[in-house]
mmCIF file of C-alpha atoms in Angstrom:
data_model
loop_
_atom_site.group_PDB
_atom_site.id
_atom_site.type_symbol
_atom_site.label_atom_id
_atom_site.label_comp_id
_atom_site.label_asym_id
_atom_site.label_seq_id
_atom_site.Cartn_x
_atom_site.Cartn_y
_atom_site.Cartn_z
ATOM 1 C CA UNK A 1 -50.461 22.732 73.665
ATOM 2 C CA UNK A 2 -49.473 19.158 72.723
ATOM 3 C CA UNK A 3 -52.399 16.751 71.798
ATOM 4 C CA UNK A 4 -52.374 13.253 73.370
ATOM 5 C CA UNK A 5 -51.344 10.268 71.444
ATOM 6 C CA UNK A 6 -54.263 8.392 69.973
ATOM 7 C CA UNK A 7 -54.682 4.710 70.219
ATOM 8 C CA UNK A 8 -57.299 2.072 69.500
ATOM 9 C CA UNK A 9 -59.865 3.975 71.358
ATOM 10 C CA UNK A 10 -60.864 5.460 68.156
ATOM 11 C CA UNK A 11 -64.577 5.229 67.251
ATOM 12 C CA UNK A 12 -65.411 3.063 64.295
ATOM 13 C CA UNK A 13 -68.121 3.728 61.934
ATOM 14 C CA UNK A 14 -69.188 0.948 59.358
ATOM 15 C CA UNK A 15 -71.228 2.065 56.337
ATOM 16 C CA UNK A 16 -74.165 -0.356 55.539
ATOM 17 C CA UNK A 17 -72.791 -2.309 52.670
ATOM 18 C CA UNK A 18 -74.186 -1.881 49.251
ATOM 19 C CA UNK A 19 -75.239 -4.854 47.075
ATOM 20 C CA UNK A 20 -71.952 -6.752 46.296
ATOM 21 C CA UNK A 21 -70.985 -6.743 42.633
ATOM 22 C CA UNK A 22 -70.056 -10.418 42.831
ATOM 23 C CA UNK A 23 -72.469 -12.704 44.501
ATOM 24 C CA UNK A 24 -69.700 -15.007 45.803
ATOM 25 C CA UNK A 25 -68.242 -12.164 47.840
ATOM 26 C CA UNK A 26 -70.878 -11.825 50.506
ATOM 27 C CA UNK A 27 -70.982 -8.392 52.358
ATOM 28 C CA UNK A 28 -70.248 -8.429 56.166
ATOM 29 C CA UNK A 29 -72.732 -6.921 58.580
ATOM 30 C CA UNK A 30 -71.516 -3.502 59.727
ATOM 31 C CA UNK A 31 -70.867 -4.858 63.199
ATOM 32 C CA UNK A 32 -68.171 -7.173 61.914
ATOM 33 C CA UNK A 33 -66.592 -4.458 59.633
ATOM 34 C CA UNK A 34 -65.195 -2.298 62.537
ATOM 35 C CA UNK A 35 -64.333 -4.037 65.854
ATOM 36 C CA UNK A 36 -61.938 -3.565 68.738
ATOM 37 C CA UNK A 37 -59.577 -6.615 68.891
ATOM 38 C CA UNK A 38 -57.844 -7.726 72.065
ATOM 39 C CA UNK A 39 -55.682 -10.437 70.356
ATOM 40 C CA UNK A 40 -53.828 -8.158 68.024
ATOM 41 C CA UNK A 41 -52.390 -4.892 69.356
ATOM 42 C CA UNK A 42 -49.181 -2.880 68.771
ATOM 43 C CA UNK A 43 -49.142 -1.570 72.328
ATOM 44 C CA UNK A 44 -51.847 -1.594 75.018
ATOM 45 C CA UNK A 45 -54.557 -4.209 75.036
ATOM 46 C CA UNK A 46 -56.521 -3.264 71.828
ATOM 47 C CA UNK A 47 -56.344 -2.403 68.185
ATOM 48 C CA UNK A 48 -59.102 -1.559 65.750
ATOM 49 C CA UNK A 49 -59.773 -4.220 63.042
ATOM 50 C CA UNK A 50 -61.328 -2.897 59.819
ATOM 51 C CA UNK A 51 -62.570 -5.658 57.524
ATOM 52 C CA UNK A 52 -64.551 -5.787 54.210
ATOM 53 C CA UNK A 53 -65.684 -8.875 52.392
ATOM 54 C CA UNK A 54 -67.168 -7.600 49.142
ATOM 55 C CA UNK A 55 -66.686 -4.869 46.601
ATOM 56 C CA UNK A 56 -69.614 -2.778 47.911
ATOM 57 C CA UNK A 57 -68.419 -2.909 51.574
ATOM 58 C CA UNK A 58 -66.802 0.061 53.273
ATOM 59 C CA UNK A 59 -65.421 0.289 56.733
ATOM 60 C CA UNK A 60 -63.756 3.387 58.357
ATOM 61 C CA UNK A 61 -62.418 4.938 61.536
ATOM 62 C CA UNK A 62 -62.342 8.743 61.893
ATOM 63 C CA UNK A 63 -60.741 11.228 64.357
ATOM 64 C CA UNK A 64 -61.223 14.976 64.304
ATOM 65 C CA UNK A 65 -58.315 17.078 65.491
ATOM 66 C CA UNK A 66 -58.417 20.745 66.215
ATOM 67 C CA UNK A 67 -55.022 22.342 65.182
ATOM 68 C CA UNK A 68 -53.385 25.572 65.537
ATOM 69 C CA UNK A 69 -53.786 27.375 62.164
ATOM 70 C CA UNK A 70 -50.743 27.505 59.923
ATOM 71 C CA UNK A 71 -48.601 25.294 62.200
ATOM 72 C CA UNK A 72 -46.943 22.222 60.641
ATOM 73 C CA UNK A 73 -47.870 18.787 61.985
ATOM 74 C CA UNK A 74 -47.451 15.005 61.619
ATOM 75 C CA UNK A 75 -50.077 12.258 61.926
ATOM 76 C CA UNK A 76 -48.514 8.813 62.143
ATOM 77 C CA UNK A 77 -50.773 5.723 61.510
ATOM 78 C CA UNK A 78 -49.625 2.323 62.719
ATOM 79 C CA UNK A 79 -51.055 -0.454 60.777
ATOM 80 C CA UNK A 80 -50.881 -4.149 60.225
ATOM 81 C CA UNK A 81 -52.126 -6.062 57.188
ATOM 82 C CA UNK A 82 -52.278 -9.882 57.909
ATOM 83 C CA UNK A 83 -53.000 -11.081 54.408
ATOM 84 C CA UNK A 84 -52.741 -9.879 50.786
ATOM 85 C CA UNK A 85 -55.195 -7.179 50.133
ATOM 86 C CA UNK A 86 -57.876 -7.491 47.365
ATOM 87 C CA UNK A 87 -59.443 -4.126 48.399
ATOM 88 C CA UNK A 88 -57.893 -0.762 49.233
ATOM 89 C CA UNK A 89 -56.910 0.895 52.414
ATOM 90 C CA UNK A 90 -56.424 4.587 52.755
ATOM 91 C CA UNK A 91 -54.379 6.375 55.311
ATOM 92 C CA UNK A 92 -55.618 9.925 55.014
ATOM 93 C CA UNK A 93 -55.198 13.292 56.673
ATOM 94 C CA UNK A 94 -57.668 15.927 55.468
ATOM 95 C CA UNK A 95 -57.347 19.729 56.090
ATOM 96 C CA UNK A 96 -60.819 21.096 56.530
ATOM 97 C CA UNK A 97 -61.781 24.671 56.412
ATOM 98 C CA UNK A 98 -61.042 28.046 54.782
ATOM 99 C CA UNK A 99 -59.713 28.738 52.324
ATOM 100 C CA UNK A 100 -59.879 25.215 50.916
ATOM 101 C CA UNK A 101 -59.578 21.623 51.844
ATOM 102 C CA UNK A 102 -56.523 19.558 51.075
ATOM 103 C CA UNK A 103 -55.930 15.745 51.207
ATOM 104 C CA UNK A 104 -52.656 13.921 52.125
ATOM 105 C CA UNK A 105 -53.024 10.290 51.443
ATOM 106 C CA UNK A 106 -51.135 6.944 51.341
ATOM 107 C CA UNK A 107 -52.998 4.128 49.653
ATOM 108 C CA UNK A 108 -52.438 0.375 50.118
ATOM 109 C CA UNK A 109 -53.670 -1.315 46.944
ATOM 110 C CA UNK A 110 -54.937 -4.787 45.962
ATOM 111 C CA UNK A 111 -51.825 -7.108 45.943
ATOM 112 C CA UNK A 112 -50.113 -5.266 48.923
ATOM 113 C CA UNK A 113 -49.534 -7.138 52.080
ATOM 114 C CA UNK A 114 -49.056 -8.995 54.206
ATOM 115 C CA UNK A 115 -46.853 -6.644 56.224
ATOM 116 C CA UNK A 116 -44.005 -7.840 58.287
ATOM 117 C CA UNK A 117 -45.260 -6.747 61.593
ATOM 118 C CA UNK A 118 -46.603 -3.403 62.418
ATOM 119 C CA UNK A 119 -45.842 -0.539 60.033
ATOM 120 C CA UNK A 120 -45.623 3.164 60.654
ATOM 121 C CA UNK A 121 -46.941 5.565 58.098
ATOM 122 C CA UNK A 122 -46.088 9.190 58.840
ATOM 123 C CA UNK A 123 -48.027 11.946 56.953
ATOM 124 C CA UNK A 124 -46.467 15.300 57.460
ATOM 125 C CA UNK A 125 -48.266 18.545 56.571
ATOM 126 C CA UNK A 126 -45.362 21.199 56.421
ATOM 127 C CA UNK A 127 -47.375 24.047 54.851
ATOM 128 C CA UNK A 128 -50.902 23.740 56.155
ATOM 129 C CA UNK A 129 -53.441 26.209 54.784
ATOM 130 C CA UNK A 130 -53.308 29.303 56.996
ATOM 131 C CA UNK A 131 -57.054 29.319 57.915
ATOM 132 C CA UNK A 132 -57.584 25.646 58.557
ATOM 133 C CA UNK A 133 -58.047 24.759 62.145
ATOM 134 C CA UNK A 134 -59.537 21.266 61.769
ATOM 135 C CA UNK A 135 -57.897 18.035 60.591
ATOM 136 C CA UNK A 136 -59.710 14.751 60.036
ATOM 137 C CA UNK A 137 -57.429 11.650 60.222
ATOM 138 C CA UNK A 138 -59.299 8.566 58.856
ATOM 139 C CA UNK A 139 -58.749 5.118 57.443
ATOM 140 C CA UNK A 140 -61.262 3.732 54.994
ATOM 141 C CA UNK A 141 -61.237 0.228 53.596
ATOM 142 C CA UNK A 142 -63.082 -0.278 50.425
ATOM 143 C CA UNK A 143 -63.246 -1.954 46.916
ATOM 144 C CA UNK A 144 -63.218 -5.618 47.844
ATOM 145 C CA UNK A 145 -62.059 -7.983 50.664
ATOM 146 C CA UNK A 146 -59.459 -6.477 52.891
ATOM 147 C CA UNK A 147 -58.303 -6.536 56.620
ATOM 148 C CA UNK A 148 -56.236 -4.099 58.357
ATOM 149 C CA UNK A 149 -55.602 -3.397 62.011
ATOM 150 C CA UNK A 150 -54.852 0.208 63.255
ATOM 151 C CA UNK A 151 -53.287 1.188 66.493
ATOM 152 C CA UNK A 152 -51.428 3.951 68.140
ATOM 153 C CA UNK A 153 -52.302 6.788 65.857
ATOM 154 C CA UNK A 154 -50.146 9.750 66.965
ATOM 155 C CA UNK A 155 -50.416 13.527 66.283
ATOM 156 C CA UNK A 156 -47.643 15.940 66.869
ATOM 157 C CA UNK A 157 -46.722 19.499 65.988
ATOM 158 C CA UNK A 158 -43.440 19.933 63.903
ATOM 159 C CA UNK A 159 -40.683 22.450 64.639
ATOM 160 C CA UNK A 160 -41.129 25.412 62.285
ATOM 161 C CA UNK A 161 -37.340 25.506 61.644
ATOM 162 C CA UNK A 162 -37.075 21.898 60.272
#
């Protein structure tokens, strides 16, 4: 069975910010760290904006995906970085379960950005752990001021023959 494509309807979770390391970089309230935006979207009417202001801030969105054990798959994140990053943005696919957890990650680092429009970041898992049946796709923003928009996150199984 194919899973539907994901979009900006992801649920966001902003962690309460810790005390910022540098007093000039004021932390944002959690309600401003993860928001649905109607002015910027790759498709449809909304995208998720993740934003941090200080080194102690963290904002993230998470999606749990139940998968067929041992079957290769791809998660494609579409993201937009409107200005040069001073923090980090992770595009992460985590295999959860038995016999072990594995992480597949692309990291945008301080100094990256701005992007020239929306960018696609496909993460393929060609040899998933045979017992893993749950995958977590998530986008954390940490380590300093950063803004990223996420939209149209897609999941698809890959052909076994490729």
